[in-house]
Short mmCIF file of C-alpha atoms and ligand atoms in Angstrom, two decimals:
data_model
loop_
_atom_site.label_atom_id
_atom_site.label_comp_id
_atom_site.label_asym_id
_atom_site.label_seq_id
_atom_site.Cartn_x
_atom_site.Cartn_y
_atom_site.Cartn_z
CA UNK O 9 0.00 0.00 0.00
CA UNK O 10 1.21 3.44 -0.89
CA UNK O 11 0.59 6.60 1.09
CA UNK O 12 -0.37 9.65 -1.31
CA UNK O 13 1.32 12.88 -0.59
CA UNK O 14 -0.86 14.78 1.49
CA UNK O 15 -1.75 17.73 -1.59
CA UNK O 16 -2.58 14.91 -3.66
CA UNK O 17 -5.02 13.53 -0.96
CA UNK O 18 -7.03 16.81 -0.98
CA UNK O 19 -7.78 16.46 -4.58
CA UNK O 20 -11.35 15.10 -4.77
CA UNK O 21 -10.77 12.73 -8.13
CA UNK O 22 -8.15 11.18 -6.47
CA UNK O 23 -10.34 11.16 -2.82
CA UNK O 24 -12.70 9.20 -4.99
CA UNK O 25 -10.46 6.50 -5.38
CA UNK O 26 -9.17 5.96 -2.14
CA UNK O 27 -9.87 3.39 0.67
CA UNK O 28 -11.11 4.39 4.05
CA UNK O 29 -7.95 4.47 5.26
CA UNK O 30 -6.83 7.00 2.80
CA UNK O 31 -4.26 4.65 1.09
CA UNK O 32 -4.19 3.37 -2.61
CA UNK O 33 -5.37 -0.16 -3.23
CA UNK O 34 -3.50 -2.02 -5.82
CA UNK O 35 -5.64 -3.68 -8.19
CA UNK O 36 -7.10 -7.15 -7.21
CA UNK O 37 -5.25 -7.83 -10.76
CA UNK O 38 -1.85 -6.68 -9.68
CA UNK O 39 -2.19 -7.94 -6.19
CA UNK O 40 -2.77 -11.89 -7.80
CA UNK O 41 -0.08 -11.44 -10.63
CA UNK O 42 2.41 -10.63 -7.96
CA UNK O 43 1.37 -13.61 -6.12
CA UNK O 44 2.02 -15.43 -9.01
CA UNK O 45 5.19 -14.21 -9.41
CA UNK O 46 6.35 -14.40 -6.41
CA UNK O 47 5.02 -18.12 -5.77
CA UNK O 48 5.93 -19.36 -8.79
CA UNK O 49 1.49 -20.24 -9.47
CA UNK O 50 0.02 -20.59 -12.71
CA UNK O 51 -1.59 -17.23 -13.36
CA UNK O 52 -5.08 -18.14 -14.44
CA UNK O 53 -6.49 -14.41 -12.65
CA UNK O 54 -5.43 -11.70 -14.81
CA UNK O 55 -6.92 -11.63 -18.25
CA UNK O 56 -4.20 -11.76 -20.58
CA UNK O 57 -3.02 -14.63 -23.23
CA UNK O 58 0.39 -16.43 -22.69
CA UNK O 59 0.73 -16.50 -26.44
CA UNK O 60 1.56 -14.10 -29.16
CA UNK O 61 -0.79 -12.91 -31.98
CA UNK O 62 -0.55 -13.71 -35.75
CA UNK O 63 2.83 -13.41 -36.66
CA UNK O 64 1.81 -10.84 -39.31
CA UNK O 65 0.60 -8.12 -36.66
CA UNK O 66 3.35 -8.34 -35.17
CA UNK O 67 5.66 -8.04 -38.17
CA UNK O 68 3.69 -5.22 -39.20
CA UNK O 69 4.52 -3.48 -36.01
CA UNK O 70 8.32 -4.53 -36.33
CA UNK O 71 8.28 -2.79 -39.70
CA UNK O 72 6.38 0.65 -38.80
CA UNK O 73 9.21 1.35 -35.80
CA UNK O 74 12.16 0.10 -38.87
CA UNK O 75 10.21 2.97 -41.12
CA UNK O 76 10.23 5.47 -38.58
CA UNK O 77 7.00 5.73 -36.89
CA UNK O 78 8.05 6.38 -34.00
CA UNK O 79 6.57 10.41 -33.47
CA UNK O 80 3.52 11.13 -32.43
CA UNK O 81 0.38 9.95 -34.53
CA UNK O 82 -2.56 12.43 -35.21
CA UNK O 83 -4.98 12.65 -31.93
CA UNK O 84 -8.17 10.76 -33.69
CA UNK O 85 -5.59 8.01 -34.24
CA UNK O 86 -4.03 6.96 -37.68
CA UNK O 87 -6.27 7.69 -41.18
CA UNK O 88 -5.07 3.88 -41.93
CA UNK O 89 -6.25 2.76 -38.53
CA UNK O 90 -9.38 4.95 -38.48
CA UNK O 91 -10.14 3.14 -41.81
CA UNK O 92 -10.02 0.07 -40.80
CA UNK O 93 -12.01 0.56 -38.30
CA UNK O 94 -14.58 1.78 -40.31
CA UNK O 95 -14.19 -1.51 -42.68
CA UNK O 96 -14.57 -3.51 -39.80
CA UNK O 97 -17.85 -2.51 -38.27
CA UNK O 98 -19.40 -2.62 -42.20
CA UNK O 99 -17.71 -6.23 -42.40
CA UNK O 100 -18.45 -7.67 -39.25
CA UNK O 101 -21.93 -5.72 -38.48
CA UNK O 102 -22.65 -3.94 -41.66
CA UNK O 103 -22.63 -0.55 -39.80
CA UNK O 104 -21.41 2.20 -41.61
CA UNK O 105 -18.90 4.51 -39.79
CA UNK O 106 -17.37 7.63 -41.21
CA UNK O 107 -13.72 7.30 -40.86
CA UNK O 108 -12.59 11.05 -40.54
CA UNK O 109 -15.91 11.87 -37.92
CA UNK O 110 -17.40 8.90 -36.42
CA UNK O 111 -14.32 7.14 -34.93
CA UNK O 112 -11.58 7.90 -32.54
CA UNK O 113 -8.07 5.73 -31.59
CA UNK O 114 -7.50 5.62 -27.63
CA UNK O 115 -5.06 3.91 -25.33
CA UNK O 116 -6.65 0.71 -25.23
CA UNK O 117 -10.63 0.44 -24.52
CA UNK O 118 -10.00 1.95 -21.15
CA UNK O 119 -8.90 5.56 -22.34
CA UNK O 120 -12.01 5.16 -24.57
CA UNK O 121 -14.14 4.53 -21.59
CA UNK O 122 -12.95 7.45 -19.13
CA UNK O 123 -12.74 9.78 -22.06
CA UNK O 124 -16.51 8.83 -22.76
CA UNK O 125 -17.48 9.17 -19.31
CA UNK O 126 -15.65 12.45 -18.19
CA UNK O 127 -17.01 13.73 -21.46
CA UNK O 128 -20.70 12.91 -20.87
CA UNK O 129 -21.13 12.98 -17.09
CA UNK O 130 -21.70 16.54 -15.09
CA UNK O 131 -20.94 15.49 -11.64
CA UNK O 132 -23.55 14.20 -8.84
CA UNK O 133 -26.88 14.51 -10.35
CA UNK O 134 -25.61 12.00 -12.94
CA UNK O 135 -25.99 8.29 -12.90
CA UNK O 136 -24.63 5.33 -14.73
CA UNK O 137 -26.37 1.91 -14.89
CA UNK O 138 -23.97 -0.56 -14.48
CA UNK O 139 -24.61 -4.63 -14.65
CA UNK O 140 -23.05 -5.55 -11.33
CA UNK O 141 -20.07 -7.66 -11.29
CA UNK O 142 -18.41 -5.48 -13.36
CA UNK O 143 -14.66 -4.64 -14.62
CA UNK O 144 -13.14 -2.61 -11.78
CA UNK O 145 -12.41 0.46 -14.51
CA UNK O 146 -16.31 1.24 -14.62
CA UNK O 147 -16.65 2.41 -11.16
CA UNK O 148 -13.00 4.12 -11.36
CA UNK O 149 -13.85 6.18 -13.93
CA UNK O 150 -17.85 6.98 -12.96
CA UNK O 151 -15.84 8.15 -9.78
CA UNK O 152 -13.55 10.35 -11.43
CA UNK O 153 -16.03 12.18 -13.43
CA UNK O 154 -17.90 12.41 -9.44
CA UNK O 155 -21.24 10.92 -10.91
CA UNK O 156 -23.21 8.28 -9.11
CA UNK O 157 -23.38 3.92 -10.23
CA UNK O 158 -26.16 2.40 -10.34
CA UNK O 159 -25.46 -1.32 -10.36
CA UNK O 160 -28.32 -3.84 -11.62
CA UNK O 161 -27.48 -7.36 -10.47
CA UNK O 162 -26.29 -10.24 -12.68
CA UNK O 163 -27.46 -13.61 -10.91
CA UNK O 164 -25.78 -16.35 -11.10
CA UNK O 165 -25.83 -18.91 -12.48
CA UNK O 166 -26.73 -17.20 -15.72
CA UNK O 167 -25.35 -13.62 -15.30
CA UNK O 168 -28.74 -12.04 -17.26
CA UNK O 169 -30.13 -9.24 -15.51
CA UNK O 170 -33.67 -8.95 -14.21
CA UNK O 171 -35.90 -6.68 -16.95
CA UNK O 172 -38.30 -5.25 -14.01
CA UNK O 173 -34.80 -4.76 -12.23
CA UNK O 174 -33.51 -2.90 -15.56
CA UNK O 175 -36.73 -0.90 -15.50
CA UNK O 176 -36.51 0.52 -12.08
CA UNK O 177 -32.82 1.59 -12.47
CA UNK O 178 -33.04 3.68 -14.82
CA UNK O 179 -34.73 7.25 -14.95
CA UNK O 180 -34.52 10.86 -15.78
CA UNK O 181 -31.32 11.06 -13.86
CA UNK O 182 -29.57 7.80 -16.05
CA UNK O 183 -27.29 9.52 -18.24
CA UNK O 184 -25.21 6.94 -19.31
CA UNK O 185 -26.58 3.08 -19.26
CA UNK O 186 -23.19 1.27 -19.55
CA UNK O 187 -23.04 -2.11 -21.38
CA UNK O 188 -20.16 -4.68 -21.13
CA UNK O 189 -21.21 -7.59 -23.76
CA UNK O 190 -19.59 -10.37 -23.86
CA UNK O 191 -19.47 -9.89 -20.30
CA UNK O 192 -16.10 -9.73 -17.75
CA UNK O 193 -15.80 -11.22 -15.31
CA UNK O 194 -19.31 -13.44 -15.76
CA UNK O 195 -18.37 -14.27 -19.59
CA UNK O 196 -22.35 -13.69 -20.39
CA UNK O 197 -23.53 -12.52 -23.38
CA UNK O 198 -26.82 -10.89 -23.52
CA UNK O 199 -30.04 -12.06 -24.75
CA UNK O 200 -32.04 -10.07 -27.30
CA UNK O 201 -34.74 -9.25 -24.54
CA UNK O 202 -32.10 -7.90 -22.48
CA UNK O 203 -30.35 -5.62 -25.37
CA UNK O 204 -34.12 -4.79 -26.76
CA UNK O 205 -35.01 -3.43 -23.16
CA UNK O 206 -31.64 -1.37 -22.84
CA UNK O 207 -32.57 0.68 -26.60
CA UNK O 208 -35.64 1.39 -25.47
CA UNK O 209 -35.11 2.56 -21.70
CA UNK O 210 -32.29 5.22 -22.98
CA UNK O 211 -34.80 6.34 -25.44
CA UNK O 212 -37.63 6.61 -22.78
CA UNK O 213 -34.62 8.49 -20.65
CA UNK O 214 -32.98 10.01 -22.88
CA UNK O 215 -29.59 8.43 -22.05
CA UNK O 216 -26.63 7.20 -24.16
CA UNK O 217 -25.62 3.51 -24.19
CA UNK O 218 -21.75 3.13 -23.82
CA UNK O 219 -20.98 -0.47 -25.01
CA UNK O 220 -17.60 -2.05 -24.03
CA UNK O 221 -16.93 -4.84 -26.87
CA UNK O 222 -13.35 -5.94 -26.33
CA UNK O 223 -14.55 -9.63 -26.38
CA UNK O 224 -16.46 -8.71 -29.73
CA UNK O 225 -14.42 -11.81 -31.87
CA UNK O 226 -14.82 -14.22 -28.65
CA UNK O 227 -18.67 -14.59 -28.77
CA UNK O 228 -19.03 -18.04 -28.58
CA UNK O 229 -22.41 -19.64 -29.05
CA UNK O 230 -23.32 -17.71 -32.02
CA UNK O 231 -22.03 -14.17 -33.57
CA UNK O 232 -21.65 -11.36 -31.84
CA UNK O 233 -24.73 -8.85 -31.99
CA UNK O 234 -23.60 -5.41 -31.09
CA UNK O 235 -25.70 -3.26 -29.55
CA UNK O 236 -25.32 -0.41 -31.56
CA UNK O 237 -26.68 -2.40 -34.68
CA UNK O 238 -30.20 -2.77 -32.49
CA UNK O 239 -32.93 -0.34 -34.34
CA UNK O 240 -32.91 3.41 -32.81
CA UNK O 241 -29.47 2.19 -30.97
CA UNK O 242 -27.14 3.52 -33.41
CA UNK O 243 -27.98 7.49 -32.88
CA UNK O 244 -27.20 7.36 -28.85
CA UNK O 245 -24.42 4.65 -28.59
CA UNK O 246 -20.76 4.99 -27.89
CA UNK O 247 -19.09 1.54 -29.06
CA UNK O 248 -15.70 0.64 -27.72
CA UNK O 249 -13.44 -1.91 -28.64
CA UNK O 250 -9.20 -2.87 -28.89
CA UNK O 251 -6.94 -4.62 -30.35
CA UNK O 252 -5.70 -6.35 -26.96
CA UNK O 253 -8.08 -9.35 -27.12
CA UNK O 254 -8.47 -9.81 -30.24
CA UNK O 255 -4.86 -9.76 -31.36
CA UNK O 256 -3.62 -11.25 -27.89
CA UNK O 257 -1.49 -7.44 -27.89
CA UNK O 258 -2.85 -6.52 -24.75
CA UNK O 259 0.00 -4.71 -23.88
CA UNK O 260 0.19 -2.65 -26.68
CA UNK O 261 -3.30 -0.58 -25.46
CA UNK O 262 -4.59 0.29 -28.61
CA UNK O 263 -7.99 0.73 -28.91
CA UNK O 264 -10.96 2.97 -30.32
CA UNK O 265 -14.63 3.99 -30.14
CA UNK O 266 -17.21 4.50 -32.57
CA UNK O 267 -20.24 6.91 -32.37
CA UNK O 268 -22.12 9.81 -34.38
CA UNK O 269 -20.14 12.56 -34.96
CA UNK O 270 -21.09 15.15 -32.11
CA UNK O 271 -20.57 11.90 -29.61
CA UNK O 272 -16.90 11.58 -30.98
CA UNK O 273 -16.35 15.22 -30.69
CA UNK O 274 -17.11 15.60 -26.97
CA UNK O 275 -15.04 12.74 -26.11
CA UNK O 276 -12.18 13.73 -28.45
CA UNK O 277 -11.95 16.92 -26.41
CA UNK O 278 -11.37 15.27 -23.28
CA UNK O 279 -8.92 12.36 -24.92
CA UNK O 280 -6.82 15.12 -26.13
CA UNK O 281 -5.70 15.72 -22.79
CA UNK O 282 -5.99 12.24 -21.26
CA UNK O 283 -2.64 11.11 -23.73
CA UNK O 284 -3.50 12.79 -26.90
CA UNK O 285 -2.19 9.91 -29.13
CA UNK O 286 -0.32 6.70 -28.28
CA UNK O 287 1.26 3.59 -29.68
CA UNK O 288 2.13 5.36 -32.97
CA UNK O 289 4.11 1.64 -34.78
CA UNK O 290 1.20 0.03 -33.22
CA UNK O 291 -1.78 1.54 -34.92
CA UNK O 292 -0.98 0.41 -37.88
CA UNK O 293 -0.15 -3.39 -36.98
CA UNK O 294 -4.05 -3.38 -35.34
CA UNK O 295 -5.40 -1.92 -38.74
CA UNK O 296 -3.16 -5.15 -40.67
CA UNK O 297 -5.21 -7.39 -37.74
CA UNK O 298 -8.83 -5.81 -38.53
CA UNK O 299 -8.03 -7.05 -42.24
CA UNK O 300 -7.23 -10.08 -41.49
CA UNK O 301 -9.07 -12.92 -43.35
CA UNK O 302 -12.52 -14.03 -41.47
CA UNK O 303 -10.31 -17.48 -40.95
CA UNK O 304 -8.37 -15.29 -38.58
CA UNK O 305 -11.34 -14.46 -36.30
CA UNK O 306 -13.31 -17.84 -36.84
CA UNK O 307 -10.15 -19.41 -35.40
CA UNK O 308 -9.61 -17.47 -32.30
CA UNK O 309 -13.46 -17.96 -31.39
CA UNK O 310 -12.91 -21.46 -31.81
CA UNK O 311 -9.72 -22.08 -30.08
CA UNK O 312 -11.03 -20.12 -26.95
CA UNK O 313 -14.17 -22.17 -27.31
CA UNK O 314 -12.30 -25.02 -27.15
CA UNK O 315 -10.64 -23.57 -23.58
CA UNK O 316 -13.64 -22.75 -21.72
CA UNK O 317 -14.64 -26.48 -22.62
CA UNK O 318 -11.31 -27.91 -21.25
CA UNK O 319 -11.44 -25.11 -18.27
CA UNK O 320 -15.21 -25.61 -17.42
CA UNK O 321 -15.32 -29.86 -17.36
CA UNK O 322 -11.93 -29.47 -15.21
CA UNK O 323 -13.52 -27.23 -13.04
CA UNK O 324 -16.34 -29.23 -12.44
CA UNK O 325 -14.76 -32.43 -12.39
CA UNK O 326 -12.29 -30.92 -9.34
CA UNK O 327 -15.39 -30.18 -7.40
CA UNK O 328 -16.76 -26.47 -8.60
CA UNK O 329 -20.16 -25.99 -9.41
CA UNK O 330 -19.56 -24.37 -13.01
CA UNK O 331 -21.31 -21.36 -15.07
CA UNK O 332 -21.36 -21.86 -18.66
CA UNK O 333 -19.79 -18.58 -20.36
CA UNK O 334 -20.95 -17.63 -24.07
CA UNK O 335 -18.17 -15.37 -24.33
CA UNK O 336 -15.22 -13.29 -23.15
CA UNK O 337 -12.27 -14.96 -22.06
CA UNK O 338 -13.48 -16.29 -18.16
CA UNK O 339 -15.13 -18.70 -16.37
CA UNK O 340 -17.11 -18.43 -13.15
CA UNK O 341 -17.12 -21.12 -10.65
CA UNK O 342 -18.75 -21.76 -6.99
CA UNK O 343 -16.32 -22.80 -4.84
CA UNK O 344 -19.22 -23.49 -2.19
CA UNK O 345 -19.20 -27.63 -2.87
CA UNK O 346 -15.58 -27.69 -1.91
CA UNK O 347 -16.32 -26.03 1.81
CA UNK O 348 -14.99 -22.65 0.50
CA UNK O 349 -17.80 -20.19 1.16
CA UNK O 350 -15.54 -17.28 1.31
CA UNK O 351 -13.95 -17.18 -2.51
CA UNK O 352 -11.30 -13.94 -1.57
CA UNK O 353 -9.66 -15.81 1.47
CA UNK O 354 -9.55 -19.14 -1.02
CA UNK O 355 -7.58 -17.09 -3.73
CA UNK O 356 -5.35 -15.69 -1.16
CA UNK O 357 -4.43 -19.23 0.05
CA UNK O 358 -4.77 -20.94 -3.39
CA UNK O 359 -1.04 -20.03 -4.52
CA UNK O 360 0.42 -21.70 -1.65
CA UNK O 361 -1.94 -24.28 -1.50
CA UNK O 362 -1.88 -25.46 -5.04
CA UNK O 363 -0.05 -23.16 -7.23
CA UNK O 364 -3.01 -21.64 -8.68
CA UNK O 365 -4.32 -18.00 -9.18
CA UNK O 366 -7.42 -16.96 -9.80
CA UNK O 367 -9.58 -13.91 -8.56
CA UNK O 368 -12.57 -13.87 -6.32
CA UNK O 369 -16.36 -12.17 -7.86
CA UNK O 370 -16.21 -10.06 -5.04
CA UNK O 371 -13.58 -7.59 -6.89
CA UNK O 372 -16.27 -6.80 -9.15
CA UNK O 373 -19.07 -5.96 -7.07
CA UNK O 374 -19.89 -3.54 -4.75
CA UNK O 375 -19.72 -3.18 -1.37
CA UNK O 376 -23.71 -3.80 -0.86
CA UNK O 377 -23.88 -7.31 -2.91
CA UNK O 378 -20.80 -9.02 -2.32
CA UNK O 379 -22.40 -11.35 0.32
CA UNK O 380 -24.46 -12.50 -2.61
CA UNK O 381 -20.89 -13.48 -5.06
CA UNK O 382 -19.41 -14.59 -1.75
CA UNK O 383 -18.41 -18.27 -3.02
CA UNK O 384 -17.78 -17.49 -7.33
CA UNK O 385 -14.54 -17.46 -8.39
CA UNK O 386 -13.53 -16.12 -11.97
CA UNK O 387 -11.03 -18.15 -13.79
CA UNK O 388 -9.29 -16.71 -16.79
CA UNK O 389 -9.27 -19.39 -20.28
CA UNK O 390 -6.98 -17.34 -22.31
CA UNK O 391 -4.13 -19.53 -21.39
CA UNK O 392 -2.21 -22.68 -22.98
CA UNK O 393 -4.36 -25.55 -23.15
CA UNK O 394 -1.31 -27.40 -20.85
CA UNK O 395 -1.51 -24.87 -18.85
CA UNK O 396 -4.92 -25.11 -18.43
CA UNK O 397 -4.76 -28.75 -17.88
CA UNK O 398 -1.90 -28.34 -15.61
CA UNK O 399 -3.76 -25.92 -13.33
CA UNK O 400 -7.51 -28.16 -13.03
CA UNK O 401 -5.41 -31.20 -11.96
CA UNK O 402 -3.74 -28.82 -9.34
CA UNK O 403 -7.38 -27.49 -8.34
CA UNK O 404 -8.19 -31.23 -8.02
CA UNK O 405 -5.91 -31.36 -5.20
CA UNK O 406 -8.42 -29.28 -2.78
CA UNK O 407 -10.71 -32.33 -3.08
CA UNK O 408 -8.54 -34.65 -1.69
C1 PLP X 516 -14.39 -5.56 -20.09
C2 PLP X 516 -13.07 -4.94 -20.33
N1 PLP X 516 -13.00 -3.68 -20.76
C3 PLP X 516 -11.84 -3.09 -20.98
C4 PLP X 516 -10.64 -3.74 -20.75
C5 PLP X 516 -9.35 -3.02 -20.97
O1 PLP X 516 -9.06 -2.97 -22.30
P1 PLP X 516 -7.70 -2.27 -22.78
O2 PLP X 516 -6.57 -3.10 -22.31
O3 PLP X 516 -7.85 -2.21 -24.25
O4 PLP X 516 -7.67 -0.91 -22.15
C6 PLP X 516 -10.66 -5.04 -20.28
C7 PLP X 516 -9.40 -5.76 -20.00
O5 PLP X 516 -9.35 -6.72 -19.31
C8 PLP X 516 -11.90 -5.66 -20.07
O6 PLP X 516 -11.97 -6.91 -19.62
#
């Protein structure tokens, strides 16, 4: 835990993000891959592949530093990048996208998501509708822009919310009803019902959808079905996406938003001095990746399909009751049959126990409805299929 320097404390953004005690928290994330690092565990808790992407991505990068790309790109992000882009969402989703207004390149999804929310939120009277568990970033940035969440729960085991629940969230006051689909940590993917109700409550309220679609190419029961392609959706919806997931480059943090014009231009004015422009070799290795053939993106959907398979039956088989995900790269499991009711004092011990990490629900909820996640663990499937292997035999181990 580091202590802030006491101006810094005063400042109310960064009050927002602090504990109680007045100290910053490490992310959940950083706190388990340090663990893993320092124990030696397989690292099955932070989201990120143990792979590398198509080799021609990553040539493509390799060649834009050898040609001297190495200055900063133009703030909306590469014209060869922004194109793509704009290919993409007519290939994928036949949306049309104007390259030079409607799109915007950001350091990864997350710059893309604070930019959005700083740029549409106007302090207290504001509120976002989240879907509760939700990636840690959401109520970060909510915070900084000093707005309110409003979290609508995501049972388990299937992780769809409740359309009464839905209803009664949001009002005049929603001005922002953000959407995370396919779904971290619960790996759901929404039903029509559920995306249908969404449209038509920010119409009734006035409020813009922002819709987080990193794990757009790992929907996997069926194609993805982005919300902004929904009738009347298109006209209040900020789309966000990156090349991290997709192109296992997750530490390259390029990634981009879609949206009408007058949308892009409010958030543009608070990216520009967020990081104005980033990963200049990088852009244009993600805009080779978007062209890649549609073998490219059939095969990573299938390979991580064939993950969560291996994943889920070793979960169960070591004793978890197991959620089915449809997408995304997780998988949540009860650890309730094996005697662990408590799921964050299991993944603190799990490292030593068996060499496994993994990251308890309760990181993604808040305060009021963690009782309810108590038990659900979320495994990450973006990893070897030895390792994965490896690391369910391991878990066995608490069964015997
Ligand atoms: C739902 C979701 N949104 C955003 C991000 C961050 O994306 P990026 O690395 O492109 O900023 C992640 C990464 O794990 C994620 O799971």
């Amino acid at each position: 835990m580091t202590q802030l320097p006491g101006s810094w404390r005063r400042t109310a953004a960064a009050a927002r993000l602090l504990g109680a005690d007045g100290e910053v928290a490490p992310t959940i994330f950083a706190e388990m891959s340090a663990l893993a690092a320092s124990t030696g565990a397989l690292n099955l808790g932070q989201g990120f592949p143990d792979e590398d992407g198509p080799a021609e991505v990553l040539e493509a990068a390799r060649a834009a530093i050898s040609d001297g790309r190495n200055q900063y790109p133009p703030g909306r992000g590469e014209p060869e990048l922004l194109e793509a882009i704009s290919e993409h969402q007519k290939r994928f989703y036949g949306i049309d996208v104007d390259p030079s207004t409607e799109v915007i390149v950001t350091a990864g999804a997350t710059e893309a998501l604070t930019a959005t929310l700083l740029a549409l939120l106007d302090g207290p009277g504001d509120e976002v509708v989240v879907f509760e568990p939700f990636y840690d970033a959401y109520a970060a940035a909510v915070g900084l822009a000093g707005a309110r969440l409003v979290p609508v729960r995501l049972p388990w085991p299937g992780f769809q919310p409740d359309l009464d629940a839905l209803e009664r969230a949001v009002t005049d006051r929603t001005r922002v009803i953000l959407v995370n689909d396919p779904h971290n940590p619960t790996g759901a993917v929404f039903s029509l019902d559920v995306r249908e109700k969404i449209v038509e409550l920010a119409h009734r309220h006035d409020a813009i959808v922002v819709t987080d679609e990193v794990y757009e190419h790992l929907s996997l029961d069926g194609p993805h079905v982005p919300i902004a392609t929904m009738p009347g959706a298109a006209e209040r919806t900020v789309s966000i996406s990156s090349g991290g997931k997709t192109f296992r480059t997750t530490g390259w943090k390029i990634g981009w938003l879609t949206a009408p014009a007058d949308l892009v231009t409010a958030v543009l004015t608070v990216k520009q001095y967020l990081t104005y422009s980033n990963g200049a070799p990088f852009q244009p290795a993600i805009a080779r990746g978007l062209r890649l053939p549609d073998t490219f993106f059939a095969g990573i959907a299938d390979e991580m399909r064939a993950k969560r398979d291996l994943l889920g039956s070793g979960l169960a088989a070591a004793g978890f009751t197991v959620s089915r995900p449809s997408g995304s790269y997780f998988t949540v499991a009860d650890a309730a049959p094996l005697g662990a009711d408590d799921a964050a004092e299991l993944c603190r011990t799990l490292p030593e126990r068996v060499g496994v990490v993994a990251v308890p629900l309760s990181a993604f909820v808040t305060a009021e409805h963690s009782d309810e996640y108590r038990s659900l663990v979320r495994f990450a499937a973006c990893k070897r299929p030895e390792i994965l292997d490896e690391a369910v035999s391991r878990l066995a181990e608490l069964n015997r």
